[in-house]
JSON list of C-alpha atoms in Angstrom, two decimals:
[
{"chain": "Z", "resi": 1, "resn": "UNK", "atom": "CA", "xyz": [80.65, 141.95, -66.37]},
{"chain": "Z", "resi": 2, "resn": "UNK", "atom": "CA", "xyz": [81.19, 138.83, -64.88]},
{"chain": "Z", "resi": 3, "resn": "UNK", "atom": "CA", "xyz": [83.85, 136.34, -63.97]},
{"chain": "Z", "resi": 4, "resn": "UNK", "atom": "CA", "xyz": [85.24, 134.28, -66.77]},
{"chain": "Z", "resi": 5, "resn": "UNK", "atom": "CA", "xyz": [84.88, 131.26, -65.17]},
{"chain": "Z", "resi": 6, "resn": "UNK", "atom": "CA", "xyz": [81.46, 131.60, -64.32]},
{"chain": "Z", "resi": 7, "resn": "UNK", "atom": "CA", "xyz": [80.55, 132.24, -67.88]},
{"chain": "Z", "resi": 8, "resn": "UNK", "atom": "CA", "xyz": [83.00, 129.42, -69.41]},
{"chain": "Z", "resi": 9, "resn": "UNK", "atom": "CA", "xyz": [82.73, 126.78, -67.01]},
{"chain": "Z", "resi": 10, "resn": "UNK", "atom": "CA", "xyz": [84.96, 124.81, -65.00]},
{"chain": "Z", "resi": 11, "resn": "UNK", "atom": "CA", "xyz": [88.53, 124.40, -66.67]},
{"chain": "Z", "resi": 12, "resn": "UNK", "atom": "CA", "xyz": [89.75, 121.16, -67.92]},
{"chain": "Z", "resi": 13, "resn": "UNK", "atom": "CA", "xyz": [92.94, 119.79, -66.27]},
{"chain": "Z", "resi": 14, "resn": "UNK", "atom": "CA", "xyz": [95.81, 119.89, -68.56]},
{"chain": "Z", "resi": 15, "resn": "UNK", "atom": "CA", "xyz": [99.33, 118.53, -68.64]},
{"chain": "Z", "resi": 16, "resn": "UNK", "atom": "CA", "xyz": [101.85, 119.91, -67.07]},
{"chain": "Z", "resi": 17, "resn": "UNK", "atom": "CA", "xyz": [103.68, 122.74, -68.59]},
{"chain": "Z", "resi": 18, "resn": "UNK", "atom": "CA", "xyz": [107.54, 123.57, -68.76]},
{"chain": "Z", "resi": 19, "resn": "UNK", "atom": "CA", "xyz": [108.61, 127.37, -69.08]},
{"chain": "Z", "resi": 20, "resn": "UNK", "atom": "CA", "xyz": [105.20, 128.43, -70.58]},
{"chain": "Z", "resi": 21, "resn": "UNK", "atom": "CA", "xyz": [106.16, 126.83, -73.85]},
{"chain": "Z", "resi": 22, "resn": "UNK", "atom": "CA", "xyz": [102.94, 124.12, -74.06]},
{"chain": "Z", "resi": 23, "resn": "UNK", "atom": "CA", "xyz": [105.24, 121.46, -73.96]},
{"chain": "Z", "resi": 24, "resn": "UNK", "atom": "CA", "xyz": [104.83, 118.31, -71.16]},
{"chain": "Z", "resi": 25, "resn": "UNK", "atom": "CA", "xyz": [107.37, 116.04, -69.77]},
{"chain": "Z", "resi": 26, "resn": "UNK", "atom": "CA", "xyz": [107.09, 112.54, -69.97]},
{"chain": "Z", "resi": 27, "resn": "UNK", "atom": "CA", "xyz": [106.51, 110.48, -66.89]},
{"chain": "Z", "resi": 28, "resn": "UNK", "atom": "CA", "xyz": [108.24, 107.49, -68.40]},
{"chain": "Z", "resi": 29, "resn": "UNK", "atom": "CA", "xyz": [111.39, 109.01, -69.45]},
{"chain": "Z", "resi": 30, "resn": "UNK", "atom": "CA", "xyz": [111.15, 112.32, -68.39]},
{"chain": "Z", "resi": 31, "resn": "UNK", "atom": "CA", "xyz": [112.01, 114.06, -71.79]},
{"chain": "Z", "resi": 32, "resn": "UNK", "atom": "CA", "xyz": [110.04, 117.06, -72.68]},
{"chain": "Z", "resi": 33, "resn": "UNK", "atom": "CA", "xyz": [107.59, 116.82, -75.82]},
{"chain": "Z", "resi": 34, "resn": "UNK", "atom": "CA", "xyz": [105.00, 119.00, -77.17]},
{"chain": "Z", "resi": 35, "resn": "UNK", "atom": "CA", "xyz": [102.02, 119.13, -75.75]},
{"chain": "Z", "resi": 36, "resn": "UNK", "atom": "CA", "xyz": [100.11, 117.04, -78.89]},
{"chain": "Z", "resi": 37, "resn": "UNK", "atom": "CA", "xyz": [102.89, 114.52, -78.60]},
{"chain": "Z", "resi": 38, "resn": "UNK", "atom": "CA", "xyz": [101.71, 113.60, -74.85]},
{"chain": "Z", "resi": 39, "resn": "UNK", "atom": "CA", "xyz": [99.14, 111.14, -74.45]},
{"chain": "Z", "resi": 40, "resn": "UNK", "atom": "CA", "xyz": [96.92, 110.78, -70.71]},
{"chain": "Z", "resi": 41, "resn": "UNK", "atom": "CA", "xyz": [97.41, 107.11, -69.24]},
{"chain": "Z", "resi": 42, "resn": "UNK", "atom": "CA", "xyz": [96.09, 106.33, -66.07]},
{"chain": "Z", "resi": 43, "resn": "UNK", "atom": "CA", "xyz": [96.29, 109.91, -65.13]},
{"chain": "Z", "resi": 44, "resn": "UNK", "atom": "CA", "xyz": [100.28, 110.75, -66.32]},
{"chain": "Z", "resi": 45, "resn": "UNK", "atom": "CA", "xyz": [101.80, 112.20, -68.92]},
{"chain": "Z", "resi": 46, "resn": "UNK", "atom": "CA", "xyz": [103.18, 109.30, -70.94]},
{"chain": "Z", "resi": 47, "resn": "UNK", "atom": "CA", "xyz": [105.38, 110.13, -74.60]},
{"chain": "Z", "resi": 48, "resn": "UNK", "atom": "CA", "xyz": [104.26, 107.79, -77.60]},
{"chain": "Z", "resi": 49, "resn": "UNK", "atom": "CA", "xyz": [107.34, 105.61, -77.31]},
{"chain": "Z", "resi": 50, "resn": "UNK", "atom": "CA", "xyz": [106.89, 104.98, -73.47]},
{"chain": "Z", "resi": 51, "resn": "UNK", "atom": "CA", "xyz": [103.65, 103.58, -74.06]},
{"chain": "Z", "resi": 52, "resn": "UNK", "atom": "CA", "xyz": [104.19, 100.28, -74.36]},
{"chain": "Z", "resi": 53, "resn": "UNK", "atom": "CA", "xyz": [106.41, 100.33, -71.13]},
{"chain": "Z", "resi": 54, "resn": "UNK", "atom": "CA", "xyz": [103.47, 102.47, -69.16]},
{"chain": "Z", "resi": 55, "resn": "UNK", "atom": "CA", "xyz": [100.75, 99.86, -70.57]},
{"chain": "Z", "resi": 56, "resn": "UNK", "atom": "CA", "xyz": [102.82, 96.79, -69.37]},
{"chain": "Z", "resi": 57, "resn": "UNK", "atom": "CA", "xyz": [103.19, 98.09, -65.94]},
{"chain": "Z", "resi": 58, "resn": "UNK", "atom": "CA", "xyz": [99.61, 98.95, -65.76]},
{"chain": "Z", "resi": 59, "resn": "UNK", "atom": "CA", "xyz": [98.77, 95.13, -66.43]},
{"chain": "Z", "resi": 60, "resn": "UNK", "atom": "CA", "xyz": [102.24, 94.34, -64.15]},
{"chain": "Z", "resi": 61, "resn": "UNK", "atom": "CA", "xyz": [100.00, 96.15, -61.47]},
{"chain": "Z", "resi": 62, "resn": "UNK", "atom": "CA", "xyz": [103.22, 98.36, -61.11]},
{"chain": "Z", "resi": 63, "resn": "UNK", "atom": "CA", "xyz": [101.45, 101.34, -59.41]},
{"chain": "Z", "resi": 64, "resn": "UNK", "atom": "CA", "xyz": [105.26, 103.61, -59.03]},
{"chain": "Z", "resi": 65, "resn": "UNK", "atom": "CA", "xyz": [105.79, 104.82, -63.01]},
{"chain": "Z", "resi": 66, "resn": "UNK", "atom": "CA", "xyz": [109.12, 105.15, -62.40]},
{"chain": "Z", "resi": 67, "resn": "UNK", "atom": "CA", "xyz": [109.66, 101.73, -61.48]},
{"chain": "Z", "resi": 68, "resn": "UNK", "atom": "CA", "xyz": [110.94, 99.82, -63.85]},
{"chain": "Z", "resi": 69, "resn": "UNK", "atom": "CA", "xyz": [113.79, 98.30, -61.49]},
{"chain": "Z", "resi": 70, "resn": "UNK", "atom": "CA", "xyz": [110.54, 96.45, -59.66]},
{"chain": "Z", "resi": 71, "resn": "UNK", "atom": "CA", "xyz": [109.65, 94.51, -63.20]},
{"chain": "Z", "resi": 72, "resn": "UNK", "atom": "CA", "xyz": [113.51, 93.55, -64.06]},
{"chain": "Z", "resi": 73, "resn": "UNK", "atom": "CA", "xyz": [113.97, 92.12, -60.89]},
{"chain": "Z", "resi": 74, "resn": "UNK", "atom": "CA", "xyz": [110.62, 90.25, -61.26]},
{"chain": "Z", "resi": 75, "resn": "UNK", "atom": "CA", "xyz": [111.54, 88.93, -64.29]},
{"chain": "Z", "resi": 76, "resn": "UNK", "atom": "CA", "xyz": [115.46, 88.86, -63.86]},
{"chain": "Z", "resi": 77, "resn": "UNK", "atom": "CA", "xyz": [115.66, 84.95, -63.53]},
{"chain": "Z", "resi": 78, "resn": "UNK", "atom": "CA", "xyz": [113.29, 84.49, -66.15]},
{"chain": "Z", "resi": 79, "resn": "UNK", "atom": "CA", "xyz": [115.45, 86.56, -68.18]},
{"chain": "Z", "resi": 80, "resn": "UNK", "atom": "CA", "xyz": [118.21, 84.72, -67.08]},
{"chain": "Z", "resi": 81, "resn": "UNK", "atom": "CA", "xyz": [117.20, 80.80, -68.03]},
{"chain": "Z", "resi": 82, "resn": "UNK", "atom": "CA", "xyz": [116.47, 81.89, -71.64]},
{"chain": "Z", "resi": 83, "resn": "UNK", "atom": "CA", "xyz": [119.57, 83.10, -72.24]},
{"chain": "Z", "resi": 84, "resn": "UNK", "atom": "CA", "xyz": [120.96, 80.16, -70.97]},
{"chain": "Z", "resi": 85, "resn": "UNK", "atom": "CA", "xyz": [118.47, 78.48, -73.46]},
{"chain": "Z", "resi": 86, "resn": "UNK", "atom": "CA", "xyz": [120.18, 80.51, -75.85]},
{"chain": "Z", "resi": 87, "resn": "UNK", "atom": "CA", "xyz": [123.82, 79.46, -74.84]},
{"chain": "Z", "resi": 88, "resn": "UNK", "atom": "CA", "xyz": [122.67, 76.25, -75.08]},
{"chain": "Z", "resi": 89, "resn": "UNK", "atom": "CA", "xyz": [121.36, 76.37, -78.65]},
{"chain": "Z", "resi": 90, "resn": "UNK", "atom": "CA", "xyz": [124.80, 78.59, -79.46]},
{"chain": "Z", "resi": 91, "resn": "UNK", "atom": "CA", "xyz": [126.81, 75.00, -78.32]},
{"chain": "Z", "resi": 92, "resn": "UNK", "atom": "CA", "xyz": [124.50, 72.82, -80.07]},
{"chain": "Z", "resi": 93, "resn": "UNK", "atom": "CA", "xyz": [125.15, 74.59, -83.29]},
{"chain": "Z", "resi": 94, "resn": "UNK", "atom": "CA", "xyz": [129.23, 74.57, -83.20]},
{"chain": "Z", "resi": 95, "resn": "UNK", "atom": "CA", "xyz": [129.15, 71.13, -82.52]},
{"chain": "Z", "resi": 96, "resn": "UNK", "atom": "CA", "xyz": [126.13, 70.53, -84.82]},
{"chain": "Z", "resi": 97, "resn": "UNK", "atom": "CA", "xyz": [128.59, 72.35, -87.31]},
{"chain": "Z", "resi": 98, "resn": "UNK", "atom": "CA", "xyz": [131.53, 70.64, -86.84]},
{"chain": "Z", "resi": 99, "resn": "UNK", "atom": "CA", "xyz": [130.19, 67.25, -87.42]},
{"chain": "Z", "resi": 100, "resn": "UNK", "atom": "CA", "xyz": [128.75, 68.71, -90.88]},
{"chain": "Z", "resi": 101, "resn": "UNK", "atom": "CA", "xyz": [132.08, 70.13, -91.81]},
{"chain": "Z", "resi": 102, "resn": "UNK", "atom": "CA", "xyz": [133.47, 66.65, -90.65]},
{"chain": "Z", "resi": 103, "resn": "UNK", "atom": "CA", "xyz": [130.72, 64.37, -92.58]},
{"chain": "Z", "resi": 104, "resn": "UNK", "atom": "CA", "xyz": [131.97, 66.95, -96.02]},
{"chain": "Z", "resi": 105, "resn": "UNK", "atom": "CA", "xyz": [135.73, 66.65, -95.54]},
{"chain": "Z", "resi": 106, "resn": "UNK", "atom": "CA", "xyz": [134.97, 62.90, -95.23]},
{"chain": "Z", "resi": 107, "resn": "UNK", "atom": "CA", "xyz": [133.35, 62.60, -98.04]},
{"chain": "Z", "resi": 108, "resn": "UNK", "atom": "CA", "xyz": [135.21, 64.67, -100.56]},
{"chain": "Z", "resi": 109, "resn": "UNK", "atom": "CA", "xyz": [138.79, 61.94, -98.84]},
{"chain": "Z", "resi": 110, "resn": "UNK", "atom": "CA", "xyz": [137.30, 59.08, -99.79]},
{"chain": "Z", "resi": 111, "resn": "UNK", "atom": "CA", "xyz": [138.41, 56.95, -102.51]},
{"chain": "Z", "resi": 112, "resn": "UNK", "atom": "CA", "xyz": [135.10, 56.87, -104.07]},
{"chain": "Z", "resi": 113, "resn": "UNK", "atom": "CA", "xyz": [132.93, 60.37, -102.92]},
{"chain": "Z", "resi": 114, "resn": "UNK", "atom": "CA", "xyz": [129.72, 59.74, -102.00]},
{"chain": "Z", "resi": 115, "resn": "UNK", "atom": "CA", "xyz": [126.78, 62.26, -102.86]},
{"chain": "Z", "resi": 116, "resn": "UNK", "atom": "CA", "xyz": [125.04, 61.12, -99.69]},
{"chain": "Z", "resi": 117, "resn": "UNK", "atom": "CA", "xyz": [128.00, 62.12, -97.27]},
{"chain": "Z", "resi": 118, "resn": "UNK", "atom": "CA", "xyz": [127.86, 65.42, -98.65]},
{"chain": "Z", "resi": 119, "resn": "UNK", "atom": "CA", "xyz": [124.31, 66.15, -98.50]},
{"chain": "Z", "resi": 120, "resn": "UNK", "atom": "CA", "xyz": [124.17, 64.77, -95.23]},
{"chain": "Z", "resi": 121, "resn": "UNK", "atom": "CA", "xyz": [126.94, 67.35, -93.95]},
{"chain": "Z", "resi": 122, "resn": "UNK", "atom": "CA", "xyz": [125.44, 70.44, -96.04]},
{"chain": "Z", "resi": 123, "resn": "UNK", "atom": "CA", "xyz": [122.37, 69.50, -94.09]},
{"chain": "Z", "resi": 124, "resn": "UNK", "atom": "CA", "xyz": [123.92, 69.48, -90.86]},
{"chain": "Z", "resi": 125, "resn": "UNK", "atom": "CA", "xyz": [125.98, 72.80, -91.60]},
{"chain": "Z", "resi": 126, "resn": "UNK", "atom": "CA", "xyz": [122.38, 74.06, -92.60]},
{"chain": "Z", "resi": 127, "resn": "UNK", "atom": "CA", "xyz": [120.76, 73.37, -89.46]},
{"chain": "Z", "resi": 128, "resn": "UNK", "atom": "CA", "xyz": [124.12, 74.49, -87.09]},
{"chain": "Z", "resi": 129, "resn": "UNK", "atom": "CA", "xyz": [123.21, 78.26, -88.42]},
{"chain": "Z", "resi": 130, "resn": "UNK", "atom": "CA", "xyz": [120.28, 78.18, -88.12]},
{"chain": "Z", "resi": 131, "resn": "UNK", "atom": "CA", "xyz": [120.47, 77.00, -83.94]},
{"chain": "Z", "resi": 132, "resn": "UNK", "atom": "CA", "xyz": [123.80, 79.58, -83.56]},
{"chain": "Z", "resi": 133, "resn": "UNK", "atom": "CA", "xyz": [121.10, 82.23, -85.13]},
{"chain": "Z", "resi": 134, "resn": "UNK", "atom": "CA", "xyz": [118.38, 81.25, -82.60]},
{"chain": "Z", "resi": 135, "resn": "UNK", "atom": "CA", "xyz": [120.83, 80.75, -79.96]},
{"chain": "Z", "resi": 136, "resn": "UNK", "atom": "CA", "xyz": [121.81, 84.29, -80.85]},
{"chain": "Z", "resi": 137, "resn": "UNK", "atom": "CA", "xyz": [118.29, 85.60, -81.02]},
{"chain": "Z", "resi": 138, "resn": "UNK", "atom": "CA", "xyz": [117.49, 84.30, -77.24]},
{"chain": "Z", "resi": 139, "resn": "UNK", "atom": "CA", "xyz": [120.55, 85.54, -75.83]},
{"chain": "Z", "resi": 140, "resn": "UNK", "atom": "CA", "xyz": [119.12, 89.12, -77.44]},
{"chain": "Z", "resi": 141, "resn": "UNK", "atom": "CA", "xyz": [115.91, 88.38, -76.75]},
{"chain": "Z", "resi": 142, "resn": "UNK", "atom": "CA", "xyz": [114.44, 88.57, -80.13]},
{"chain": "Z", "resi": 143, "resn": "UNK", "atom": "CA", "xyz": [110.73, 87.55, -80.42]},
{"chain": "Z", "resi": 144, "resn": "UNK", "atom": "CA", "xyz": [110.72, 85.33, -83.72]},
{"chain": "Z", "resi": 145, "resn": "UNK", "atom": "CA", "xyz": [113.20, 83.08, -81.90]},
{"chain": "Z", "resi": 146, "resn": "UNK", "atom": "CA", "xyz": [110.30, 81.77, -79.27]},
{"chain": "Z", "resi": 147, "resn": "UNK", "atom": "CA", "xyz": [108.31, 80.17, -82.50]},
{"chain": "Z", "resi": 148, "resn": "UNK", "atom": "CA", "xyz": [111.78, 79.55, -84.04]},
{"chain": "Z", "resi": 149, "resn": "UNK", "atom": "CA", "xyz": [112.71, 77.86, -80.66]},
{"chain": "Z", "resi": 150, "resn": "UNK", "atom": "CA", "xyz": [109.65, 76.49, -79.59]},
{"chain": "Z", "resi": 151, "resn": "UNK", "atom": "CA", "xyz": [109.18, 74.40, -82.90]},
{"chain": "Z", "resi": 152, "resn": "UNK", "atom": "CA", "xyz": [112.83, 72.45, -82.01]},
{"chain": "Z", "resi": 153, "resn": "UNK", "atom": "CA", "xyz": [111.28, 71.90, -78.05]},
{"chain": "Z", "resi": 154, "resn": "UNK", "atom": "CA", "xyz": [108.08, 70.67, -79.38]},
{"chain": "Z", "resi": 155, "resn": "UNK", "atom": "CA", "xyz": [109.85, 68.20, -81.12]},
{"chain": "Z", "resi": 156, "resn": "UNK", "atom": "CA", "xyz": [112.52, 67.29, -78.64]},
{"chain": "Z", "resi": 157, "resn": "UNK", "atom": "CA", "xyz": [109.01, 66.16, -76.18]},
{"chain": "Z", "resi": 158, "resn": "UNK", "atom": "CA", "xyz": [109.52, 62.95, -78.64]},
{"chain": "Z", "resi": 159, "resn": "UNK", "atom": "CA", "xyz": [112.93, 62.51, -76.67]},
{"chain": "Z", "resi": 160, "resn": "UNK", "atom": "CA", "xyz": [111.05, 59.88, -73.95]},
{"chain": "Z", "resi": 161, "resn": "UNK", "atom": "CA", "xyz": [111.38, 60.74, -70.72]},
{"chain": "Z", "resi": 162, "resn": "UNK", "atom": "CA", "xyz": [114.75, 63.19, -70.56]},
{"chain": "Z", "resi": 163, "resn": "UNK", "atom": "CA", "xyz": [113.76, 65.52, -73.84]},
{"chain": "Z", "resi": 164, "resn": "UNK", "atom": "CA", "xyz": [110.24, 65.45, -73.16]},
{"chain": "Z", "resi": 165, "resn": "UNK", "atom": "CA", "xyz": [110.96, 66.98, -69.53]},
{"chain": "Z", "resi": 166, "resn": "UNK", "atom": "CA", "xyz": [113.88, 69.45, -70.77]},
{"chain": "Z", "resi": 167, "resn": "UNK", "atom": "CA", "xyz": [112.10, 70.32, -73.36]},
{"chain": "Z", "resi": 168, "resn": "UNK", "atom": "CA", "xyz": [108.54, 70.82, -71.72]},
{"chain": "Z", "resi": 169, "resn": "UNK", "atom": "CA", "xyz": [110.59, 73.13, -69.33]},
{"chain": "Z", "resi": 170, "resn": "UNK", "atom": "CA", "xyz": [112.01, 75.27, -72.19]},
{"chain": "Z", "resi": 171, "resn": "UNK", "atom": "CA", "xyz": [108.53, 75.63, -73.73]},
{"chain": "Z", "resi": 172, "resn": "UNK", "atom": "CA", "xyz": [107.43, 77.09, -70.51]},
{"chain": "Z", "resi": 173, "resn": "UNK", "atom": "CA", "xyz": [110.34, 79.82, -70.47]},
{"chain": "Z", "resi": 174, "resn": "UNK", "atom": "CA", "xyz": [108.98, 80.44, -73.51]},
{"chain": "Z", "resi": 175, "resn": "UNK", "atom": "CA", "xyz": [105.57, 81.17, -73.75]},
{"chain": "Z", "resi": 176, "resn": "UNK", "atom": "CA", "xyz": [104.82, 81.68, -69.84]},
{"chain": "Z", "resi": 177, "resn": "UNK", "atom": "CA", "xyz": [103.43, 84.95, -68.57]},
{"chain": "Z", "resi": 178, "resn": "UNK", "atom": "CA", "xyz": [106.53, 85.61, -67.58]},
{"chain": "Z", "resi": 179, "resn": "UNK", "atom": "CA", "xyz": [108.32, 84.74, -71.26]},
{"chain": "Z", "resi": 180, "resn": "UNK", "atom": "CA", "xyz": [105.79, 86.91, -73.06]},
{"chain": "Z", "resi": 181, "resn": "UNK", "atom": "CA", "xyz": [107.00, 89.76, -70.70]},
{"chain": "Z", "resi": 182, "resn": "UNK", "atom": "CA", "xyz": [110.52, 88.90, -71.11]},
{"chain": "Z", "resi": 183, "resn": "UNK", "atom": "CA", "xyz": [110.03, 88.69, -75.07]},
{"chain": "Z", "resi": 184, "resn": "UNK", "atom": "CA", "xyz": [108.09, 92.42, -75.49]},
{"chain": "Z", "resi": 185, "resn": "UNK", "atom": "CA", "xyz": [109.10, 95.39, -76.45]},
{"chain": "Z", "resi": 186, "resn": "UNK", "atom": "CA", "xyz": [108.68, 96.93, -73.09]},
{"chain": "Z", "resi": 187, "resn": "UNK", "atom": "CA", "xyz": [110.44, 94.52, -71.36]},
{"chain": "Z", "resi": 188, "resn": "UNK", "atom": "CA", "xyz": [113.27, 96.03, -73.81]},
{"chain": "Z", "resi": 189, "resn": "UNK", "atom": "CA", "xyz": [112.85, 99.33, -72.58]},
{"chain": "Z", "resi": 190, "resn": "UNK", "atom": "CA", "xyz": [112.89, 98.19, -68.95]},
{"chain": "Z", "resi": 191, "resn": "UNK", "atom": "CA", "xyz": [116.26, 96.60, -69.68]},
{"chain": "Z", "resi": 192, "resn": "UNK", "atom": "CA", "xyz": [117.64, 100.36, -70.98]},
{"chain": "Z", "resi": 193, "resn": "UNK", "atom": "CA", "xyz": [116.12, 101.76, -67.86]},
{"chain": "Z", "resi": 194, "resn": "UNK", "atom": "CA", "xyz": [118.09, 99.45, -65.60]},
{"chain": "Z", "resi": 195, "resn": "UNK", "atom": "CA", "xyz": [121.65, 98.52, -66.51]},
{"chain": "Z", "resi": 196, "resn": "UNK", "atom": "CA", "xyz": [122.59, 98.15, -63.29]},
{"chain": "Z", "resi": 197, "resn": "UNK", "atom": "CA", "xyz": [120.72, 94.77, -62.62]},
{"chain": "Z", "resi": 198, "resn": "UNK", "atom": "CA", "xyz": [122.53, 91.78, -63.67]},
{"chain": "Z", "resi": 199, "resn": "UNK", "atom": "CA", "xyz": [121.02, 88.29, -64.29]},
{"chain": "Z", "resi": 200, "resn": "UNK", "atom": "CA", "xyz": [122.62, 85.34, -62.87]},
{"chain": "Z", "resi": 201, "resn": "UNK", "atom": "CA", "xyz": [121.93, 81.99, -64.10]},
{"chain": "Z", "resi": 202, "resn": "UNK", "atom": "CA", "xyz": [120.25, 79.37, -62.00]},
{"chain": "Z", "resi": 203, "resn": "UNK", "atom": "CA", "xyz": [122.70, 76.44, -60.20]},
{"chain": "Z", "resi": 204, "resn": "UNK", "atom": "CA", "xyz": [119.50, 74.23, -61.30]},
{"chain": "Z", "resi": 205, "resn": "UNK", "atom": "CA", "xyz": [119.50, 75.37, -65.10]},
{"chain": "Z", "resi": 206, "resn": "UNK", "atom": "CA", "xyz": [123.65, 74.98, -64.85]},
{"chain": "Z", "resi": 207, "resn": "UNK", "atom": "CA", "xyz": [122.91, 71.31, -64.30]},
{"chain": "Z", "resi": 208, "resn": "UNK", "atom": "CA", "xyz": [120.28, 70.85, -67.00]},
{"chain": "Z", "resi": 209, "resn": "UNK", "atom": "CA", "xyz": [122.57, 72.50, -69.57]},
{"chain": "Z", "resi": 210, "resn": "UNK", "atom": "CA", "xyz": [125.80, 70.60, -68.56]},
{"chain": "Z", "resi": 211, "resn": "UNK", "atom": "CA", "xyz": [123.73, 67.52, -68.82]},
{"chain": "Z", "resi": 212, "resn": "UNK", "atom": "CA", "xyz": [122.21, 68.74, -72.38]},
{"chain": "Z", "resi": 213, "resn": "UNK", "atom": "CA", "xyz": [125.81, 69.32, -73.27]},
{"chain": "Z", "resi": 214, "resn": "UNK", "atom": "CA", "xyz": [127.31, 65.92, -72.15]},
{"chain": "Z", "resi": 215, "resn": "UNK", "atom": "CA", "xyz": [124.46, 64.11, -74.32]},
{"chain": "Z", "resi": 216, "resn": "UNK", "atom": "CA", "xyz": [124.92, 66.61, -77.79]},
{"chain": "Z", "resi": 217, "resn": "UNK", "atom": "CA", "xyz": [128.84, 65.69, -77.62]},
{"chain": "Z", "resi": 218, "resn": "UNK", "atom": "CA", "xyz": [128.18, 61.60, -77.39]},
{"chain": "Z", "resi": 219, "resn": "UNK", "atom": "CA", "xyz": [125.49, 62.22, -80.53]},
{"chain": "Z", "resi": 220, "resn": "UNK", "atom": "CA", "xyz": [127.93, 64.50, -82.23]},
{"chain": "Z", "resi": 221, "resn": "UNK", "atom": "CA", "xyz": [130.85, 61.59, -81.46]},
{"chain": "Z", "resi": 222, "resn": "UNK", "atom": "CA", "xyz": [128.99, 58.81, -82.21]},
{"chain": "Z", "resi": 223, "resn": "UNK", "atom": "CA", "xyz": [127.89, 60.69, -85.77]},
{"chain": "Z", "resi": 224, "resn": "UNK", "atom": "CA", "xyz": [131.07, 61.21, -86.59]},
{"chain": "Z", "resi": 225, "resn": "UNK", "atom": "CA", "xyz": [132.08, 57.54, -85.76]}
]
């Protein structure tokens, strides 16, 4: 006779179990899973669904796995300006669709309607849904609204010298490091994690928006006129 291990060789290293069932807890979320259900990542015990948050904060160089408050507040501001972005696009679109509703209830008062009034304020009631649907998107942080979003910037850089510089800024919230983060799925998860961190708008992004605001309503005004 002789010792098992001897004839078997060394053991391999195995997750965790719970109770003697098998089953391994999640390092991410600490939920319990069976033990085919657990995946090894950089030496934990990670579920299928926490992998995208485990991956990110590999990359994040987020060494704690339980810290997820350490990316939210390293992205809070971030997270903050697009939603502003998003306000901003949610106020561009009532006003956007007031005009249109204006330009149609013009045009069907008039002695003699006008087909061009009318397509002209379909069009603009068009485009209001589709900003208050982007502006909606950002403020949720949906990913199709950064192509959605950053097709209206690139074309606002035409806006010599105040678009191009508002815009160029938006863009960068965008499609930064920091946007794609912001824009993931495990940034999503990081937001579950910690409810208790609010965002607070930058007193610099307050300005830009105020001033983005002021010029909209003398467009929308002088439209209407």
């Amino acid at each position: 006779w002789q010792p098992y291990h001897e004839v078997a060789g060394p053991r391999r290293a195995v997750p965790p179990a719970v109770s003697g069932t098998g089953d391994g807890g999640c390092s991410e979320c600490g939920r319990i899973f069976p033990a085919e259900d657990i995946i090894r990542l950089a030496g934990r015990n990670v579920c299928a669904q926490c992998k995208p948050l485990a991956t990110q904060k590999m990359l994040e160089g987020v060494t704690n796995p339980n810290d997820a408050e350490q990316i939210r507040k390293e992205h809070i501001k971030h997270e903050a300006s697009v939603k502003s972005i998003g306000l901003l696009y949610l106020v561009a679109g009532v006003l956007l669709l007031l005009g249109g509703l204006t330009r149609i209830a013009i045009g069907f008062s008039a002695v003699a309607p006008t087909s061009e009034g009318l397509v002209l304020g379909i069009g603009f009631v068009a485009l209001a849904a589709l900003q208050i649907a982007i502006g909606l998107g950002l403020r949720r942080l949906k990913p199709w609204t950064r192509v959605a979003a950053g097709i209206f910037s690139g074309l606002g850089l035409l806006a010599i010298p105040l678009g191009t510089i508002i815009n160029a800024y938006i863009l960068y919230l965008l499609f930064s490091k920091k946007g794609t983060m912001v824009f993931s799925e495990a940034y999503q998860q990081v937001i579950a994690q910690t409810p208790q961190i609010k965002n607070r708008t930058p007193i610099v992004l307050w300005i830009v928006l105020i001033l983005l605001l002021l010029i909209m309503v003398v467009i929308a005004v002088l439209g209407v006129g």
